[in-house]
GROMACS .gro file of C-alpha atoms in nm:
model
  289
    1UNK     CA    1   3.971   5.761  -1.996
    2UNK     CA    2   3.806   5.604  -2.283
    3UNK     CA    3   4.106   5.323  -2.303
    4UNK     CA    4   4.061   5.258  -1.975
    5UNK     CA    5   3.688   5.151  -2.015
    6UNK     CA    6   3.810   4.958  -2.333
    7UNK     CA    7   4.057   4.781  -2.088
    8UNK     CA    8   3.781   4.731  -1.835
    9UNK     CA    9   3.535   4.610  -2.023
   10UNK     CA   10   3.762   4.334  -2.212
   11UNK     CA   11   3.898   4.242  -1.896
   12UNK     CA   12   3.569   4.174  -1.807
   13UNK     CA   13   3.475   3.925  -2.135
   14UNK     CA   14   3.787   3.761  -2.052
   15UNK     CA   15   3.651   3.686  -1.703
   16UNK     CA   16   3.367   3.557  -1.820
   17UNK     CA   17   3.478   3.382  -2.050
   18UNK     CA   18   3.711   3.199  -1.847
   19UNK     CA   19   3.454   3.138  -1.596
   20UNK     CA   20   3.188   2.976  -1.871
   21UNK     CA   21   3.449   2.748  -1.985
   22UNK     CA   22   3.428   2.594  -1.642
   23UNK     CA   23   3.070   2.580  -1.630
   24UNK     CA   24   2.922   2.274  -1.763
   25UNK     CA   25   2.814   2.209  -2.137
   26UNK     CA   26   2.459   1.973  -2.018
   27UNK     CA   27   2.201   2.005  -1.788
   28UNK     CA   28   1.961   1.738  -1.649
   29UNK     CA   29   1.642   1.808  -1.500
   30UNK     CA   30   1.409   1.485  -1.306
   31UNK     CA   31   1.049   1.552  -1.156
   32UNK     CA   32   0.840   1.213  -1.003
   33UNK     CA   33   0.494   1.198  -0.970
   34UNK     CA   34   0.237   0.926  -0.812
   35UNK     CA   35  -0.059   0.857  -1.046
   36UNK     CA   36  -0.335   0.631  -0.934
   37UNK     CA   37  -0.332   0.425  -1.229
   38UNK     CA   38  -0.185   0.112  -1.383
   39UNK     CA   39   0.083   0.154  -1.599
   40UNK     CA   40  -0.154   0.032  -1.889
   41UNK     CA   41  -0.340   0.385  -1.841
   42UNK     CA   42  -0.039   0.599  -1.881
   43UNK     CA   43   0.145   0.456  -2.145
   44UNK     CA   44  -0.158   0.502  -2.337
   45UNK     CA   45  -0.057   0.885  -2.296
   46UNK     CA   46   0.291   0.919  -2.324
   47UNK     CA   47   0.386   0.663  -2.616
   48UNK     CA   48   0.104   0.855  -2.854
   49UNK     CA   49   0.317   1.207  -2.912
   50UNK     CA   50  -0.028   1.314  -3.101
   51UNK     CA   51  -0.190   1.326  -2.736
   52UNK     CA   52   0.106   1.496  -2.582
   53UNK     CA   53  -0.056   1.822  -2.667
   54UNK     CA   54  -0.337   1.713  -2.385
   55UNK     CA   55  -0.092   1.721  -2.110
   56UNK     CA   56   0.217   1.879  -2.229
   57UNK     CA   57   0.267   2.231  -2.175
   58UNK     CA   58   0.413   2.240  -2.542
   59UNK     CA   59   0.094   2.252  -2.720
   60UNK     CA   60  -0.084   2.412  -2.963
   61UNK     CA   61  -0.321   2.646  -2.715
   62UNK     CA   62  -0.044   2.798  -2.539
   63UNK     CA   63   0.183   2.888  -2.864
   64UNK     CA   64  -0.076   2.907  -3.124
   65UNK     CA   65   0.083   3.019  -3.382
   66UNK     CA   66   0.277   2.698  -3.447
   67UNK     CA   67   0.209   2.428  -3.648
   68UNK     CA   68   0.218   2.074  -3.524
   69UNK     CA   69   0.240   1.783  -3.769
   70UNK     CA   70   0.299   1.404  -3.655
   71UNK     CA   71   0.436   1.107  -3.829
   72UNK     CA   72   0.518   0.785  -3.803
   73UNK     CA   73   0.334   0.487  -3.632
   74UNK     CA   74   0.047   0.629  -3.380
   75UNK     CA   75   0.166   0.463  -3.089
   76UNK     CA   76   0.514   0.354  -2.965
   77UNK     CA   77   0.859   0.346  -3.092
   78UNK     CA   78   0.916   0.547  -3.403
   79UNK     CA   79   0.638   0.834  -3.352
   80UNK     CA   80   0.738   1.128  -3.435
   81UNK     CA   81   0.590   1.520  -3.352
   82UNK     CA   82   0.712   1.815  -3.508
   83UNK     CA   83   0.618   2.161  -3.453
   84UNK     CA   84   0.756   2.513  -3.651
   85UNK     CA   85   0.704   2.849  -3.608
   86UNK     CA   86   0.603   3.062  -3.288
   87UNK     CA   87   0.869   3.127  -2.990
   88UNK     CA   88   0.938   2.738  -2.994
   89UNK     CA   89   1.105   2.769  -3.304
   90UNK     CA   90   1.178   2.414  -3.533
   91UNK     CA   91   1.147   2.122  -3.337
   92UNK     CA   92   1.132   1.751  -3.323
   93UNK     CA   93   1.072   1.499  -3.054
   94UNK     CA   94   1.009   1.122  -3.172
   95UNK     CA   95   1.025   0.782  -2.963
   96UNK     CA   96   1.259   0.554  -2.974
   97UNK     CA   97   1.214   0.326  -2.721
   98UNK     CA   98   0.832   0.198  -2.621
   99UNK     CA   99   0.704  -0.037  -2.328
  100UNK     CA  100   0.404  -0.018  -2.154
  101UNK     CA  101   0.545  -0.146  -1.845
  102UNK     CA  102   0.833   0.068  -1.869
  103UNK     CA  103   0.756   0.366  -2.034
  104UNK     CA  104   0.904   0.550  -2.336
  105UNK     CA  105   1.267   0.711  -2.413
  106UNK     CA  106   1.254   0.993  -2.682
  107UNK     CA  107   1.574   1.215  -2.869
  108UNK     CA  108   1.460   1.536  -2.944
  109UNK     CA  109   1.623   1.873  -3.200
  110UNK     CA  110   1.559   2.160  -3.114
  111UNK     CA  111   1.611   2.537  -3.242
  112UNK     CA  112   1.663   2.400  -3.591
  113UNK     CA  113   1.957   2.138  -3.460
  114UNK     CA  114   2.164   2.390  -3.272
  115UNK     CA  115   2.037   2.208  -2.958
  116UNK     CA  116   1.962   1.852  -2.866
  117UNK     CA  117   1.832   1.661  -2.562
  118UNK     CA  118   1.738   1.325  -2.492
  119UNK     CA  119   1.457   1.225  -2.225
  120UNK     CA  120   1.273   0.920  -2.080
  121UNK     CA  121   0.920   0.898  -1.927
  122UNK     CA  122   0.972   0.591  -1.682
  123UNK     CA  123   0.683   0.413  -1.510
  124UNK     CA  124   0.689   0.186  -1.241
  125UNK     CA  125   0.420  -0.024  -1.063
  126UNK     CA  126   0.356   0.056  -0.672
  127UNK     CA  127   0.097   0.013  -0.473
  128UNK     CA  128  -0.188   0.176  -0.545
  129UNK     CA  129  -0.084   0.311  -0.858
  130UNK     CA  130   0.243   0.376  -1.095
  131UNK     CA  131   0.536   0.619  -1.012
  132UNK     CA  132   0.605   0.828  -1.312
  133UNK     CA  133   0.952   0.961  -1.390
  134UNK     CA  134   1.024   1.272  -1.651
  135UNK     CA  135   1.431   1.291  -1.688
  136UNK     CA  136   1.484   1.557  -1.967
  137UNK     CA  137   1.896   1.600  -2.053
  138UNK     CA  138   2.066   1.753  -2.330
  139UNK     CA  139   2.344   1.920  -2.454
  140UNK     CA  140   2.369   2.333  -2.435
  141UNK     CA  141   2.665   2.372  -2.696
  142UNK     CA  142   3.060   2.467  -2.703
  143UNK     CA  143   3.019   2.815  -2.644
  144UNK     CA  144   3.105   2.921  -2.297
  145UNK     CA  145   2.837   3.235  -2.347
  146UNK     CA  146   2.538   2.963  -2.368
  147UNK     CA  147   2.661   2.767  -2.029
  148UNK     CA  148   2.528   3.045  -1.865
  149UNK     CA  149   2.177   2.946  -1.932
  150UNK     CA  150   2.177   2.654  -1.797
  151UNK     CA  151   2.027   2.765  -1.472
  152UNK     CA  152   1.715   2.986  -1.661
  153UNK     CA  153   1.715   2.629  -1.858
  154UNK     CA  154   1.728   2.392  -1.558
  155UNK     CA  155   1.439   2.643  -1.419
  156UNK     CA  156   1.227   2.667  -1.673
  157UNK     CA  157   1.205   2.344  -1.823
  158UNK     CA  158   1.167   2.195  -1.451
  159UNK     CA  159   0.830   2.423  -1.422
  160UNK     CA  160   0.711   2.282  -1.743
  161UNK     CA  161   0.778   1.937  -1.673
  162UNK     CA  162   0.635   1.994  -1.328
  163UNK     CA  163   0.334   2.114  -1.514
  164UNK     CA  164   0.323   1.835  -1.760
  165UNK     CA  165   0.324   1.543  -1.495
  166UNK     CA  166   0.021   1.749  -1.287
  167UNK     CA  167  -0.167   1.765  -1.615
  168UNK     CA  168  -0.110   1.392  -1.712
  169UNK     CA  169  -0.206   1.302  -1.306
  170UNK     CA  170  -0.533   1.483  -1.333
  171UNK     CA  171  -0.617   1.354  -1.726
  172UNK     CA  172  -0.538   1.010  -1.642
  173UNK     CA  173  -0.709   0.956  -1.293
  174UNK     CA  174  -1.058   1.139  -1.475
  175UNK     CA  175  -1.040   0.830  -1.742
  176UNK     CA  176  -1.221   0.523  -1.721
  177UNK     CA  177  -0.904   0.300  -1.755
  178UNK     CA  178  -0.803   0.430  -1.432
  179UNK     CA  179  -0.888   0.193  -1.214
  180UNK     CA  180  -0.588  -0.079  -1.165
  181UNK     CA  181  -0.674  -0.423  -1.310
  182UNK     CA  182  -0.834  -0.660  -1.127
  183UNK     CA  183  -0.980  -0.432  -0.897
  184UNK     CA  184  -1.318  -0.241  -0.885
  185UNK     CA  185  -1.399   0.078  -0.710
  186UNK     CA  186  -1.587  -0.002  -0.341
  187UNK     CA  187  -1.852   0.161  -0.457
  188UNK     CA  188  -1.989  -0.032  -0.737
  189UNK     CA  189  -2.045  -0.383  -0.574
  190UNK     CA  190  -2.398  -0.457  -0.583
  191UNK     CA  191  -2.558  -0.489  -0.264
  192UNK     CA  192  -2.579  -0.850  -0.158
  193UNK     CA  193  -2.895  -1.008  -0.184
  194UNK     CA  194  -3.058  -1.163   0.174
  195UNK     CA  195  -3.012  -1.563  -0.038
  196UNK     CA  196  -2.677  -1.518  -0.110
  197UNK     CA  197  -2.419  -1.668   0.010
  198UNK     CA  198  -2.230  -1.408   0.279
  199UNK     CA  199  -1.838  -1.451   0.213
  200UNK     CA  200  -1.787  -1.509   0.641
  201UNK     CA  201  -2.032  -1.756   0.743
  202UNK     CA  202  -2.249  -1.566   0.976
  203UNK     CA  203  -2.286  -1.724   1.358
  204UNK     CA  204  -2.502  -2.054   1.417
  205UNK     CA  205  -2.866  -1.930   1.499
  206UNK     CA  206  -2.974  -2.132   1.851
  207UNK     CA  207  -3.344  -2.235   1.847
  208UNK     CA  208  -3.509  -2.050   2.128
  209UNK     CA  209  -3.543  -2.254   2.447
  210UNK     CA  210  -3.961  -2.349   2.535
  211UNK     CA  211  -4.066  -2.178   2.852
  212UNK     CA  212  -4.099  -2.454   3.120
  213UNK     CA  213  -4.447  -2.419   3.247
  214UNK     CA  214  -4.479  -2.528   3.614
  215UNK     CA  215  -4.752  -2.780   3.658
  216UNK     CA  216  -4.999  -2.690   3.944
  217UNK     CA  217  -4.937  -2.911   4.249
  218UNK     CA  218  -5.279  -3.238   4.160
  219UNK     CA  219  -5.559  -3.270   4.344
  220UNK     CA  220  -5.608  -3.527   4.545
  221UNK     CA  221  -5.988  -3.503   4.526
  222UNK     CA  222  -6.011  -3.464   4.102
  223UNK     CA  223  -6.015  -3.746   3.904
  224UNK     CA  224  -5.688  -3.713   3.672
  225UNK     CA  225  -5.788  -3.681   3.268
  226UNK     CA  226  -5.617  -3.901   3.045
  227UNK     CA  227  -5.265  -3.820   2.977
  228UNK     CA  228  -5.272  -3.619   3.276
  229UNK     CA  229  -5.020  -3.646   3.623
  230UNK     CA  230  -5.168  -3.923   3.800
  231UNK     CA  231  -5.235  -3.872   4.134
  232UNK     CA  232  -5.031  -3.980   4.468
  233UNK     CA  233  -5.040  -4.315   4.543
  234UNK     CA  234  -5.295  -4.451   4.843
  235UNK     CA  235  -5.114  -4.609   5.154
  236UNK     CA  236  -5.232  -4.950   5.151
  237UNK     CA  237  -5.497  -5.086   5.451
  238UNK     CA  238  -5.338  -5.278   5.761
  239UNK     CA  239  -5.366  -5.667   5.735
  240UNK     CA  240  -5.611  -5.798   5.976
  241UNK     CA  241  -5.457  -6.154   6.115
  242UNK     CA  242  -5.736  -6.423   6.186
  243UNK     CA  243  -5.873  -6.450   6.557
  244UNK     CA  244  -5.911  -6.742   6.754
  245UNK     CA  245  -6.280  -6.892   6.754
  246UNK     CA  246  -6.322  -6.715   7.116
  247UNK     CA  247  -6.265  -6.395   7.051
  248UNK     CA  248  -6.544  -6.170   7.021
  249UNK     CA  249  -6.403  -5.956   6.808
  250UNK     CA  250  -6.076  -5.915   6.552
  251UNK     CA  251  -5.772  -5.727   6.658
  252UNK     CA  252  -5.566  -5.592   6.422
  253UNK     CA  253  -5.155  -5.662   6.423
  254UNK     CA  254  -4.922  -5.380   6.346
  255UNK     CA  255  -4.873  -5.367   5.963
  256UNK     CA  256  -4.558  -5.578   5.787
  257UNK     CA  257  -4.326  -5.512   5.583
  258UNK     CA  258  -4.418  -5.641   5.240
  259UNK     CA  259  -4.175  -5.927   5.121
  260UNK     CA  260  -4.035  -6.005   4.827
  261UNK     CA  261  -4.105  -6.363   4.656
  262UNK     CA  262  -3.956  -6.535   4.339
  263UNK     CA  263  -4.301  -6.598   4.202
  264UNK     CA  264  -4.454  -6.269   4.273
  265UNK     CA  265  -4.744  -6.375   4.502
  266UNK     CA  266  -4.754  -6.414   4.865
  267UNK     CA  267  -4.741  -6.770   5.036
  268UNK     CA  268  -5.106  -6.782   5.049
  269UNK     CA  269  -5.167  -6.753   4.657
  270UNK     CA  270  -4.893  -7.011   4.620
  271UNK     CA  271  -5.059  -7.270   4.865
  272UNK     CA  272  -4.846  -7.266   5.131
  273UNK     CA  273  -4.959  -7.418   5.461
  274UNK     CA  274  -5.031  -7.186   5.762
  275UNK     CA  275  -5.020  -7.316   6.148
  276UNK     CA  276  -5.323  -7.367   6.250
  277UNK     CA  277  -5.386  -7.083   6.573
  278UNK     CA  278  -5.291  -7.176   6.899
  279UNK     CA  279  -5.554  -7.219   7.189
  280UNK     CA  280  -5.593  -6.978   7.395
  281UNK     CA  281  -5.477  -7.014   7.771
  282UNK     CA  282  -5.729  -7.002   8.053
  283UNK     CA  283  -5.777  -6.697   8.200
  284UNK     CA  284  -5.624  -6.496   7.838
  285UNK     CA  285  -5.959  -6.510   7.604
  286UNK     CA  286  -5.947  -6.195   7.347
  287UNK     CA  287  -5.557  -6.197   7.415
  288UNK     CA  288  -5.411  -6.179   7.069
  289UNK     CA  289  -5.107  -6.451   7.018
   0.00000   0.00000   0.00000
């Protein structure tokens, strides 16, 4: 009974064995996040390891009984963070790429060498802000055993990194270099002032049109003021023609049409001569000609 177990149990191993030599040796996890910053703002974060405890889920307030000691430049290529003790073990992570339009590319050893993984922290300019991408990758070892945790390590470090980005998103956004360059936030324009200058030239402004006042229809009888509508011309009196020497009386001829002269005065006033007035016939006295 006790063989067969033995037989059972190897036959087993040797399964798995088998099976985790098929399994891969690497894993490679990749989380994206928008952040509403320029690049300027985040590269300020992610290419100073000493601030990765502000955002990272690695940090000292979580595992607190590690120590974390830095090296290196402060910012960019050649930083380096190391941390010892606690569940993380002995670890290093130091840059060795740095751009701030880019990002930053980092080799890290972990569990005292036995492990090592490579990452980059890519950022790319969008509208309205920069599209940051964590790819973490690294190596799991020979042993088929260990190629079995690369789902719990796929999992796991995907959560953290997850974690990481939100962290960075919120920390970066709250700053005052958040706001892209060459841009300001709506709200702090100042109000425009009524003598300045609008931006869209505002609509011509049409003087208002005088109210016509209707002039009340003259008098005849009132003498018209100076300045004032003069009143309707008079009809001028008939002309009375001249009578013979017998008539008793002067008869009046139907009124002429007024003609027109060259020198502006009638024949008269330019001492023309007239006919003298024919004599009468008998029997016709006070019969006008």
């Amino acid at each position: 009974m006790l063989k067969k177990i033995l037989i059972a149990f190897a036959s087993l191993l040797g399964l798995l064995l088998v099976i985790g030599l098929l399994l891969p040796t690497t894993y490679r996890v990749e989380r994206s996040l928008l952040i509403l910053a320029p690049p300027e703002a985040v590269y300020a974060q992610v290419a100073q390891p000493r601030r990765w405890g502000e955002w990272t889920p690695w940090n000292a307030e979580r595992y607190p009984g590690g120590q974390w000691m830095f090296g290196g430049p402060e910012l960019g290529a050649g930083s380096v963070r190391t941390w010892e003790g606690g569940p993380l073990g002995r670890g290093t992570l130091s840059l060795s790429e740095a751009d701030p339009k880019t990002g930053v590319t980092y080799q890290a050893s972990l569990d005292g060498g036995r492990f090592s993984a490579r990452g980059r922290i890519s950022l790319a300019s969008v509208e309205g802000g920069t599209q940051v991408t964590w790819v973490d990758e690294g190596s799991i070892g020979r042993s088929p055993l260990r190629r079995y945790l690369a789902p719990f390590i796929r999992s796991r470090l995907g959560a953290g990194i997850e974690q990481g980005l939100a962290r960075l998103k919120l920390g970066v956004e709250s700053s005052k270099d958040a706001a892209p360059s060459g841009e300001a936030p709506a709200a702090a324009g100042p109000t425009p002032s009524p003598d300045a200058s609008p931006g869209i030239a505002a609509p011509p402004v049409l003087p208002s049109a005088e109210p016509t006042v209707s002039a009340p229809p003259p008098d005849p009888t009132a003498t018209p003021s100076p300045g004032g509508t003069p009143p309707p011309p008079t009809p001028e009196p008939a002309v009375t023609a001249p009578t013979s020497p017998g008539d008793g009386g002067a008869v009046s001829t139907p009124e002429q049409p007024a003609q027109a002269s060259t020198g502006g005065s009638s024949p008269v006033d330019a001492g023309a001569a007239v006919p003298p007035p024919t004599a009468p016939a008998p029997g016709d006295a006070g019969t006008p000609r």
